[in-house]
Coordinates of C-alpha atoms in Angstrom, one line a residue:
X1 CA 118.3 280.0 111.1
X2 CA 118.8 279.7 107.3
X3 CA 120.8 276.7 106.1
X4 CA 124.2 277.4 104.7
X5 CA 124.1 275.9 101.2
X6 CA 126.7 273.4 100.1
X7 CA 128.3 274.0 96.7
X8 CA 129.4 270.4 96.0
X9 CA 128.4 267.0 97.2
X10 CA 131.0 266.2 99.8
X11 CA 131.0 264.5 103.1
X12 CA 129.6 267.6 104.9
X13 CA 126.8 267.7 102.4
X14 CA 126.0 264.1 103.2
X15 CA 125.9 265.0 106.8
X16 CA 123.8 268.1 106.3
X17 CA 121.3 266.2 104.0
X18 CA 120.8 263.4 106.5
X19 CA 120.1 265.9 109.3
X20 CA 117.7 267.9 107.2
X21 CA 116.0 264.8 105.9
X22 CA 115.5 263.6 109.5
X23 CA 114.0 266.9 110.5
X24 CA 111.7 267.0 107.4
X25 CA 110.5 263.4 108.1
X26 CA 110.0 264.3 111.8
X27 CA 107.7 267.2 110.8
X28 CA 105.8 265.1 108.3
X29 CA 105.7 261.8 110.2
X30 CA 102.2 262.1 111.5
X31 CA 100.9 263.3 108.2
X32 CA 102.5 260.5 106.3
X33 CA 101.3 257.9 108.8
X34 CA 97.7 259.3 108.3
X35 CA 97.8 258.8 104.5
X36 CA 99.3 255.3 104.7
X37 CA 96.8 253.0 102.9
X38 CA 99.2 251.1 100.7
X39 CA 100.6 248.4 100.6
X40 CA 99.0 247.8 104.0
X41 CA 96.9 250.3 105.9
X42 CA 98.9 250.1 109.1
X43 CA 99.5 253.8 109.6
X44 CA 103.3 253.6 110.1
X45 CA 105.0 254.6 106.9
X46 CA 106.0 258.0 108.3
X47 CA 107.4 256.5 111.5
X48 CA 109.3 253.8 109.5
X49 CA 110.8 256.3 107.2
X50 CA 111.8 258.5 110.2
X51 CA 113.5 255.6 112.0
X52 CA 115.4 254.6 108.9
X53 CA 116.6 258.1 108.3
X54 CA 117.5 258.4 112.0
X55 CA 119.7 255.4 111.7
X56 CA 121.4 256.7 108.6
X57 CA 122.0 260.1 110.2
X58 CA 123.5 258.5 113.4
X59 CA 125.9 256.4 111.3
X60 CA 127.2 259.5 109.5
X61 CA 127.6 261.4 112.7
X62 CA 129.6 258.5 114.1
X63 CA 132.0 258.7 111.2
X64 CA 132.5 262.4 111.7
X65 CA 133.0 261.8 115.5
X66 CA 135.7 259.2 114.7
X67 CA 137.9 261.9 113.1
X68 CA 140.1 264.3 115.1
X69 CA 139.2 267.9 115.3
X70 CA 139.8 269.6 112.0
X71 CA 139.6 266.3 110.1
X72 CA 136.8 265.2 107.9
X73 CA 135.8 261.9 106.4
X74 CA 135.9 261.4 102.6
X75 CA 132.7 261.5 100.5
X76 CA 133.0 257.8 100.1
X77 CA 133.3 257.2 103.9
X78 CA 130.2 259.4 104.6
X79 CA 128.2 257.9 101.8
X80 CA 128.9 254.3 102.9
X81 CA 128.1 255.2 106.5
X82 CA 124.8 256.7 105.4
X83 CA 123.9 253.6 103.4
X84 CA 125.0 251.1 106.1
X85 CA 123.1 253.0 108.8
X86 CA 119.9 253.0 106.7
X87 CA 120.3 249.3 105.9
X88 CA 120.6 248.2 109.6
X89 CA 117.9 250.5 110.7
X90 CA 115.4 250.1 107.9
X91 CA 111.8 249.6 109.1
X92 CA 108.8 248.4 107.1
X93 CA 108.3 248.3 103.4
X94 CA 108.9 252.0 102.9
X95 CA 112.0 252.1 105.1
X96 CA 113.5 249.1 103.4
X97 CA 113.1 250.8 100.0
X98 CA 114.5 254.1 101.2
X99 CA 117.6 252.1 102.5
X100 CA 118.1 250.7 99.0
X101 CA 117.7 254.2 97.4
X102 CA 120.4 255.5 99.7
X103 CA 122.6 252.5 99.0
X104 CA 122.2 253.1 95.3
X105 CA 123.3 256.7 95.7
X106 CA 126.2 255.7 97.9
X107 CA 127.5 253.2 95.4
X108 CA 128.0 256.1 92.9
X109 CA 129.3 258.6 95.5
X110 CA 131.8 256.0 96.8
X111 CA 133.2 255.6 93.3
X112 CA 134.7 259.0 93.8
X113 CA 137.3 257.2 95.9
X114 CA 139.6 259.6 97.8
X115 CA 138.1 262.6 95.9
X116 CA 136.7 265.1 98.3
X117 CA 133.5 265.8 96.4
X118 CA 131.4 265.3 93.2
X119 CA 129.3 267.8 91.3
X120 CA 125.9 267.8 89.6
X121 CA 126.9 265.2 87.1
X122 CA 127.7 262.8 89.9
X123 CA 124.4 263.6 91.6
X124 CA 122.5 262.8 88.4
X125 CA 124.2 259.4 88.2
X126 CA 123.5 258.8 91.9
X127 CA 119.8 259.5 91.6
X128 CA 119.5 257.2 88.6
X129 CA 121.4 254.4 90.3
X130 CA 119.2 254.8 93.4
X131 CA 115.9 254.5 91.4
X132 CA 117.1 251.6 89.4
X133 CA 118.5 249.6 92.4
X134 CA 115.4 250.2 94.4
X135 CA 113.2 248.9 91.6
X136 CA 115.4 245.8 91.3
X137 CA 115.2 245.1 95.0
X138 CA 111.4 244.8 94.9
X139 CA 110.1 241.4 93.7
X140 CA 107.1 242.8 91.8
X141 CA 107.2 246.5 91.2
X142 CA 104.0 248.5 90.8
X143 CA 103.5 252.0 89.5
X144 CA 101.9 254.7 91.7
X145 CA 104.3 254.0 94.6
X146 CA 107.6 255.4 95.9
X147 CA 109.3 253.5 93.0
X148 CA 107.4 255.7 90.5
X149 CA 108.4 258.8 92.4
X150 CA 112.0 257.8 92.5
X151 CA 112.1 257.1 88.8
X152 CA 110.5 260.4 88.0
X153 CA 113.1 262.2 90.2
X154 CA 115.9 260.5 88.3
X155 CA 114.4 261.3 84.9
X156 CA 113.9 265.0 85.8
X157 CA 117.5 265.2 87.2
X158 CA 118.8 263.8 83.9
X159 CA 116.9 266.5 81.9
X160 CA 118.1 269.3 84.2
X161 CA 120.4 272.1 83.0
X162 CA 123.4 273.4 84.7
X163 CA 126.0 270.7 84.2
X164 CA 127.9 270.9 87.5
X165 CA 125.3 272.6 89.7
X166 CA 124.1 270.3 92.5
X167 CA 121.4 272.7 93.5
X168 CA 119.8 272.8 90.0
X169 CA 119.9 269.0 89.8
X170 CA 118.4 268.5 93.2
X171 CA 115.7 271.0 92.5
X172 CA 114.8 269.3 89.2
X173 CA 114.7 265.9 90.9
X174 CA 112.4 267.4 93.6
X175 CA 110.0 268.9 91.1
X176 CA 109.9 265.7 89.1
X177 CA 109.1 263.7 92.2
X178 CA 106.5 266.2 93.3
X179 CA 104.7 265.9 90.0
X180 CA 104.9 262.1 90.1
X181 CA 103.6 262.1 93.6
X182 CA 100.5 264.1 92.6
X183 CA 99.8 261.5 89.9
X184 CA 99.9 258.5 92.2
X185 CA 96.1 258.5 93.0
X186 CA 95.5 258.0 89.2
X187 CA 97.7 254.9 89.2
X188 CA 96.4 253.1 92.3
X189 CA 92.7 252.8 92.9
X190 CA 93.0 252.6 96.7
X191 CA 94.8 256.0 96.8
X192 CA 92.1 257.5 94.6
X193 CA 89.3 256.2 96.8
X194 CA 91.0 257.5 99.9
X195 CA 91.7 260.8 98.3
X196 CA 95.5 260.7 99.2
X197 CA 98.8 260.4 97.5
X198 CA 101.2 257.5 98.1
X199 CA 102.7 257.7 101.6
X200 CA 106.1 256.3 100.7
X201 CA 106.3 258.6 97.8
X202 CA 105.4 261.6 100.0
X203 CA 108.3 260.6 102.3
X204 CA 110.7 260.5 99.4
X205 CA 109.6 264.0 98.3
X206 CA 110.4 265.2 101.9
X207 CA 113.9 263.6 101.6
X208 CA 114.5 265.2 98.2
X209 CA 113.3 268.5 99.6
X210 CA 116.0 268.2 102.2
X211 CA 118.5 267.6 99.4
X212 CA 117.4 270.9 97.7
X213 CA 117.8 272.7 101.0
X214 CA 121.3 271.2 101.4
X215 CA 122.5 272.7 98.1
X216 CA 120.5 275.9 98.0
X217 CA 119.9 276.9 101.6
X218 CA 116.2 277.2 100.9
X219 CA 113.4 274.7 101.7
X220 CA 111.2 274.0 98.7
X221 CA 107.5 274.7 98.5
X222 CA 104.9 272.5 100.3
X223 CA 103.4 269.3 99.0
X224 CA 99.8 268.4 98.7
X225 CA 99.0 265.0 100.4
X226 CA 95.3 264.8 99.6
X227 CA 92.9 265.6 96.8
X228 CA 92.0 269.2 96.8
X229 CA 94.2 270.1 99.8
X230 CA 97.7 271.6 99.9
X231 CA 99.1 270.4 103.1
X232 CA 102.5 271.6 104.3
X233 CA 105.2 269.2 105.3
X234 CA 104.2 270.0 108.9
X235 CA 100.4 269.3 108.6
X236 CA 98.1 270.6 111.3
X237 CA 96.3 268.3 113.6
X238 CA 93.1 269.2 111.9
X239 CA 94.3 268.4 108.4
X240 CA 95.8 265.1 109.6
X241 CA 92.5 264.2 111.3
X242 CA 90.6 265.0 108.1
X243 CA 92.8 262.7 106.1
X244 CA 92.4 259.9 108.7
X245 CA 88.6 260.4 108.4
X246 CA 88.6 260.0 104.7
X247 CA 90.9 257.0 104.8
X248 CA 88.8 255.3 107.5
X249 CA 85.6 256.0 105.4
X250 CA 87.1 254.0 102.5
X251 CA 87.9 251.0 104.7
X252 CA 84.5 251.2 106.5
X253 CA 82.8 251.0 103.1
X254 CA 85.1 248.1 102.2
X255 CA 84.1 246.3 105.5
X256 CA 80.4 246.9 104.7
X257 CA 80.9 245.3 101.3
X258 CA 82.9 242.5 102.9
X259 CA 85.8 243.2 100.5
X260 CA 89.1 245.1 100.7
X261 CA 89.6 248.2 98.5
X262 CA 91.2 247.4 95.1
X263 CA 94.9 248.0 95.0
X264 CA 95.7 247.3 98.6
X265 CA 97.6 244.1 98.3
X266 CA 101.2 245.3 98.5
X267 CA 103.8 247.6 96.9
X268 CA 105.4 244.6 95.3
X269 CA 102.4 242.7 93.8
X270 CA 101.3 242.8 90.2
X271 CA 97.6 243.2 89.4
X272 CA 94.6 243.8 91.7
X273 CA 94.6 243.2 95.4
X274 CA 93.2 240.1 97.1
X275 CA 90.5 240.6 99.7
X276 CA 92.7 239.3 102.5
X277 CA 96.4 239.9 102.6
X278 CA 99.0 238.0 104.6
X279 CA 98.8 238.3 108.4
X280 CA 102.4 239.1 109.3
X281 CA 105.2 241.4 108.3
X282 CA 108.6 239.8 108.8
X283 CA 111.8 241.9 108.8
X284 CA 115.4 240.8 109.6
X285 CA 119.0 241.6 108.9
X286 CA 120.8 238.7 107.3
X287 CA 124.5 237.8 106.9
X288 CA 124.6 235.7 103.8
X289 CA 126.4 235.1 100.5
X290 CA 124.9 236.4 97.2
X291 CA 124.0 233.0 95.9
X292 CA 122.1 232.1 99.1
X293 CA 120.2 235.4 98.9
X294 CA 119.1 234.6 95.4
X295 CA 117.7 231.3 96.6
X296 CA 116.1 233.1 99.5
X297 CA 114.3 235.5 97.3
X298 CA 112.7 232.7 95.3
X299 CA 111.6 230.9 98.4
X300 CA 110.1 234.0 100.1
X301 CA 108.4 235.1 97.0
X302 CA 106.5 231.8 97.0
X303 CA 105.6 232.2 100.7
X304 CA 104.1 235.7 100.5
X305 CA 104.2 239.2 99.0
X306 CA 105.7 242.6 99.5
X307 CA 109.1 241.0 99.2
X308 CA 112.0 243.5 99.3
X309 CA 115.6 242.4 99.8
X310 CA 118.2 245.1 99.9
X311 CA 121.9 245.3 100.7
X312 CA 124.9 243.5 99.5
X313 CA 128.5 242.7 100.4
X314 CA 127.4 240.0 102.9
X315 CA 124.8 242.0 104.8
X316 CA 121.1 242.2 103.7
X317 CA 117.8 243.6 105.0
X318 CA 114.9 241.2 104.3
X319 CA 111.2 242.4 104.3
X320 CA 108.2 240.2 103.4
X321 CA 104.5 239.9 104.2
X322 CA 103.5 236.2 104.9
X323 CA 101.0 234.1 106.7
X324 CA 103.7 231.7 108.0
X325 CA 106.2 234.0 109.9
X326 CA 108.1 231.0 111.1
X327 CA 108.7 229.7 107.6
X328 CA 110.0 233.1 106.6
X329 CA 112.5 233.1 109.4
X330 CA 113.5 229.5 108.8
X331 CA 114.3 230.5 105.2
X332 CA 116.6 233.1 106.5
X333 CA 118.4 230.6 108.8
X334 CA 118.9 228.3 105.8
X335 CA 120.4 231.2 103.8
X336 CA 122.7 232.5 106.5
X337 CA 122.5 234.2 109.9
X338 CA 119.3 236.3 110.5
X339 CA 119.2 238.7 113.4
X340 CA 117.2 241.7 114.6
X341 CA 114.1 239.7 113.7
X342 CA 110.9 241.7 113.9
X343 CA 107.5 240.1 113.3
X344 CA 104.4 242.3 113.2
X345 CA 100.8 241.0 113.2
X346 CA 98.8 243.3 110.9
X347 CA 95.5 242.6 112.6
X348 CA 96.9 244.2 115.8
X349 CA 98.4 247.2 114.1
X350 CA 96.0 248.3 111.4
X351 CA 94.9 251.8 112.3
X352 CA 92.5 252.1 109.4
X353 CA 90.2 249.1 110.1
X354 CA 87.4 249.4 112.6
X355 CA 84.5 247.1 112.0
X356 CA 84.5 243.8 113.8
X357 CA 87.8 244.6 115.5
X358 CA 88.1 244.0 119.2
X359 CA 88.4 247.2 121.2
X360 CA 91.9 248.6 121.9
X361 CA 93.4 247.0 125.0
X362 CA 93.5 249.0 128.1
X363 CA 96.8 250.6 129.0
X364 CA 98.6 249.1 132.0
X365 CA 99.5 251.4 134.8
X366 CA 103.3 250.9 134.7
X367 CA 105.9 249.2 132.7
X368 CA 109.7 248.9 132.5
X369 CA 111.5 249.5 129.2
X370 CA 115.1 248.4 129.0
X371 CA 117.9 248.4 126.4
X372 CA 119.8 245.1 126.6
X373 CA 123.0 244.0 124.8
X374 CA 122.2 240.3 124.0
X375 CA 119.4 237.9 123.2
X376 CA 119.9 236.0 126.4
X377 CA 119.5 239.1 128.6
X378 CA 116.5 240.1 126.4
X379 CA 114.8 236.9 127.4
X380 CA 115.7 237.4 131.1
X381 CA 114.3 240.9 131.1
X382 CA 111.2 239.9 129.2
X383 CA 110.5 237.1 131.7
X384 CA 110.7 239.7 134.4
X385 CA 108.0 241.7 132.7
X386 CA 110.1 244.3 130.9
X387 CA 109.8 245.5 127.3
X388 CA 113.2 245.3 125.7
X389 CA 115.2 247.0 122.9
X390 CA 118.0 244.9 121.6
X391 CA 121.4 246.6 121.2
X392 CA 123.9 244.6 119.2
X393 CA 127.6 245.2 119.3
X394 CA 128.4 248.3 117.3
X395 CA 124.7 248.9 116.6
X396 CA 123.3 251.1 119.4
X397 CA 119.6 251.7 119.1
X398 CA 118.3 255.1 118.0
X399 CA 116.0 257.2 120.1
X400 CA 113.1 256.3 117.8
X401 CA 113.5 252.6 118.5
X402 CA 113.3 253.3 122.2
X403 CA 110.2 255.5 121.8
X404 CA 108.7 252.7 119.8
X405 CA 109.4 250.3 122.7
X406 CA 107.8 252.7 125.1
X407 CA 104.7 252.8 122.9
X408 CA 104.7 249.0 122.7
X409 CA 104.7 248.8 126.5
X410 CA 101.3 250.5 126.4
X411 CA 101.5 251.9 129.8
X412 CA 100.6 255.2 131.5
X413 CA 103.9 255.2 133.4
X414 CA 107.2 253.9 132.2
X415 CA 110.6 253.4 133.9
X416 CA 113.4 253.5 131.3
X417 CA 116.7 251.7 131.8
X418 CA 119.3 252.5 129.1
X419 CA 121.9 250.2 130.6
X420 CA 124.8 252.0 128.9
X421 CA 126.4 255.3 129.8
X422 CA 126.7 256.2 126.1
X423 CA 123.0 255.8 125.6
X424 CA 122.0 258.2 128.3
X425 CA 121.4 261.2 125.9
X426 CA 119.6 258.9 123.4
X427 CA 117.3 257.6 126.1
X428 CA 116.7 261.1 127.4
X429 CA 115.6 262.2 124.0
X430 CA 113.3 259.2 123.7
X431 CA 111.8 260.0 127.2
X432 CA 111.1 263.6 126.1
X433 CA 109.3 262.4 123.0
X434 CA 107.2 259.9 125.0
X435 CA 106.3 262.6 127.5
X436 CA 104.9 264.7 124.7
X437 CA 102.5 261.8 123.9
X438 CA 101.2 261.9 127.5
X439 CA 103.2 259.1 128.9
X440 CA 104.9 259.6 132.3
X441 CA 108.5 258.5 132.0
X442 CA 111.3 258.2 134.5
X443 CA 114.8 257.7 133.2
X444 CA 117.1 255.8 135.6
X445 CA 120.7 256.3 134.3
X446 CA 121.8 252.6 134.5
X447 CA 125.3 252.2 132.9
X448 CA 125.3 248.4 132.6
X449 CA 122.8 245.6 132.1
X450 CA 123.7 244.3 135.6
X451 CA 122.6 247.5 137.1
X452 CA 119.3 247.1 135.2
X453 CA 118.9 243.6 136.6
X454 CA 119.3 245.0 140.1
X455 CA 116.8 247.7 139.5
X456 CA 114.3 245.3 137.9
X457 CA 114.6 243.0 140.9
X458 CA 113.1 245.6 143.3
X459 CA 110.5 246.9 140.8
X460 CA 107.0 246.8 142.3
X461 CA 104.3 248.2 140.1
X462 CA 101.8 248.4 142.9
X463 CA 103.9 251.1 144.7
X464 CA 103.5 254.8 144.0
X465 CA 105.5 255.7 140.9
X466 CA 107.9 258.0 142.7
X467 CA 108.6 255.4 145.4
X468 CA 109.2 252.7 142.8
X469 CA 111.6 254.9 140.8
X470 CA 113.5 255.8 144.0
X471 CA 113.8 252.1 145.0
X472 CA 115.0 251.0 141.5
X473 CA 117.5 253.9 141.3
X474 CA 118.9 253.0 144.7
X475 CA 119.3 249.4 143.7
X476 CA 121.1 250.3 140.5
X477 CA 123.3 252.8 142.2
X478 CA 124.4 250.3 144.8
X479 CA 125.5 247.8 142.1
X480 CA 129.1 248.2 140.9
X481 CA 129.6 247.0 137.4
X482 CA 132.4 245.6 135.4
X483 CA 133.1 243.8 132.1
X484 CA 135.8 241.7 130.5
X485 CA 136.4 242.3 126.8
X486 CA 139.0 242.0 124.1
X487 CA 140.9 245.1 123.0
X488 CA 140.2 246.0 119.4
X489 CA 143.3 248.3 118.9
X490 CA 146.3 249.7 120.7
X491 CA 145.2 252.3 123.2
X492 CA 146.4 254.3 126.3
X493 CA 144.4 253.3 129.4
X494 CA 144.5 254.0 133.2
X495 CA 146.1 250.6 133.6
X496 CA 148.8 251.2 130.9
X497 CA 149.1 250.6 127.2
X498 CA 147.0 247.8 125.7
X499 CA 147.5 246.1 122.3
X500 CA 144.9 244.7 120.0
X501 CA 143.8 241.3 121.3
X502 CA 144.7 242.0 124.9
X503 CA 142.1 241.0 127.6
X504 CA 140.7 244.1 129.3
X505 CA 139.0 244.2 132.7
X506 CA 136.9 247.4 133.1
X507 CA 135.5 248.4 136.5
X508 CA 132.8 251.2 136.5
X509 CA 133.8 252.1 132.9
X510 CA 137.5 252.4 133.4
X511 CA 140.2 249.9 132.4
X512 CA 141.6 248.4 135.6
X513 CA 143.2 245.2 134.3
X514 CA 145.2 244.3 131.1
X515 CA 146.0 240.6 130.6
X516 CA 146.2 237.7 128.2
X517 CA 143.9 235.2 129.9
X518 CA 140.2 235.7 130.2
X519 CA 139.6 233.8 133.4
X520 CA 142.6 235.3 135.2
X521 CA 141.6 238.8 134.2
X522 CA 138.0 238.1 135.3
X523 CA 139.2 236.8 138.7
X524 CA 141.4 239.9 139.3
X525 CA 138.5 242.2 138.5
X526 CA 136.1 240.2 140.8
X527 CA 138.6 240.3 143.6
X528 CA 139.1 244.1 143.3
X529 CA 135.3 244.6 143.3
X530 CA 134.7 242.4 146.3
X531 CA 137.5 243.9 148.3
X532 CA 135.1 246.8 149.0
X533 CA 132.4 244.3 150.1
X534 CA 129.3 242.8 148.6
X535 CA 126.5 240.4 149.1
X536 CA 125.6 239.2 145.6
X537 CA 127.7 238.7 142.5
X538 CA 125.9 238.6 139.1
X539 CA 127.8 237.0 136.1
X540 CA 126.5 237.4 132.6
X541 CA 128.3 235.2 130.1
X542 CA 128.8 236.2 126.4
X543 CA 128.8 233.6 123.7
X544 CA 132.6 233.7 123.4
X545 CA 133.4 233.4 127.1
X546 CA 135.4 230.2 128.1
X547 CA 133.1 227.4 129.1
X548 CA 134.7 226.9 132.5
X549 CA 134.8 230.6 133.6
X550 CA 131.5 230.6 135.5
X551 CA 132.4 227.5 137.5
X552 CA 135.9 229.0 138.3
X553 CA 134.5 232.3 139.4
X554 CA 131.7 230.7 141.5
X555 CA 134.3 228.5 143.2
X556 CA 136.5 231.6 143.9
X557 CA 133.6 233.4 145.5
X558 CA 132.7 230.4 147.7
X559 CA 136.3 229.9 148.9
X560 CA 137.3 233.5 149.5
X561 CA 134.2 235.4 150.3
X562 CA 131.8 234.1 153.0
X563 CA 128.1 234.9 152.7
X564 CA 128.4 236.1 149.2
X565 CA 126.0 234.5 146.7
X566 CA 126.5 234.2 142.9
X567 CA 124.0 234.1 140.1
X568 CA 124.9 233.3 136.5
X569 CA 123.0 234.2 133.3
X570 CA 123.7 233.6 129.6
X571 CA 123.8 236.9 127.7
X572 CA 124.3 235.6 124.2
X573 CA 126.0 237.8 121.6
X574 CA 126.4 240.8 123.9
X575 CA 129.8 242.2 122.8
X576 CA 131.6 241.7 126.2
X577 CA 132.9 238.3 127.1
X578 CA 131.6 238.8 130.6
X579 CA 129.5 241.3 132.6
X580 CA 130.0 241.4 136.4
X581 CA 127.8 243.1 139.0
X582 CA 128.4 243.3 142.7
X583 CA 125.6 244.4 145.1

């Protein structure tokens, strides 16, 4: 169905653009992954851009959902949500730069204040701010990359005619980016040798194409990704395989010559590439003050390359390639509070290197993938053999993150535990995606991490898959779950009206207790759950739970409920003060 064009750049246009950009990157993901030879030939640029855009789109959707029917967020609200979502979900070098591009645009769009929209003039300014801020975020910019494509888009937008026409500005930016993308092989030797354009730049062209479609209702023409080939944004399997073959040939020749292709060092390095780049990619979110981040930039720049630090207002996304991953994380600890730390070893993920590499490891028969709300539980699940996806308070994982975890599990069969009722549809979408890749996936609709613990306890990979899934589902279903949390605002509940700061006890998802004391509320919740019987109580303590609460509840169970055992785990920063499970 044809897209209804947006006349002005308003909140609905932000929402439409994010959705169309996500679709465009989804169609082009495999093609972009295939041409990813720079800064590191790890074949994940398309996937990283997709995951970043997915996080941005989800954040915008959340803002719209928060408004009542008939209401709509302001342009500033939607733009800030887009930028924040991209920041916290940014993956890899390309995703981090895309996040800063969106942040730069959002800074201009948010200047509209309470105004409902901006026009073509505002879009021109936003595209210029985006290109400039992205370039500033990169420690050592190099031409022939996504930075060149972004700058060309902004230049073309500034030259465009039609003062207030967003469609004309967007189309000019797209055409400028497309021409700049075609020129990238002449700017980077490694691209020329592989016969491809820059992968990050190709992704940005897809995002700008979605912007054109947002304002005109028409998708722009296809983009060529390789020399002498005009591949559409949804490349065929044959064309993608052809690109892979050419790229692999370049690296095979490099291996034979015992040197890396020139120009493969990183998107942030000046001058020619070194034969051997850093071994690790380190990415984390960082809560820190501006002055501390300035010092961090200097320290990380000395440790490695491909340094990109984006964000502001106390929250940053840090990306760097280093040989000493521990030192990069320690630098973040000294600057502030790093979290969502991801460390990738390039030697294990480089899809374009073949010679001398150990053969791909064999898939295991079965694995469990679980979404968990805290670092402590992540450790517990990992020790039990599960592959985990960390969900921090207010930051639910996107379906792409779950799919990535399924791939990381490297199994023929996967049992998926979302551990949150609100993640069921997200997990279902991830399961469907994994099935298209030939992985057999069973989704057990666990609503809490304690139900996941119960399911994991009876998991037996030696059993037939169906039997294992039935057993795990039964164990999860037989576990009642509860949590004790702090009310964020006044609200009507089944237990009455709560005020911000009240202690809430939720049983099976519904508020059952409203109180002022954490331990008293937890005891009341536990008593109500055990009144229906039980043999095992599981307590998962959050970082902010009172120190004495576990001892108090264990004593309560011993004194009042014979033959009921209690186990206690530390969940870390899990959102709720306490999770309770009764089996």
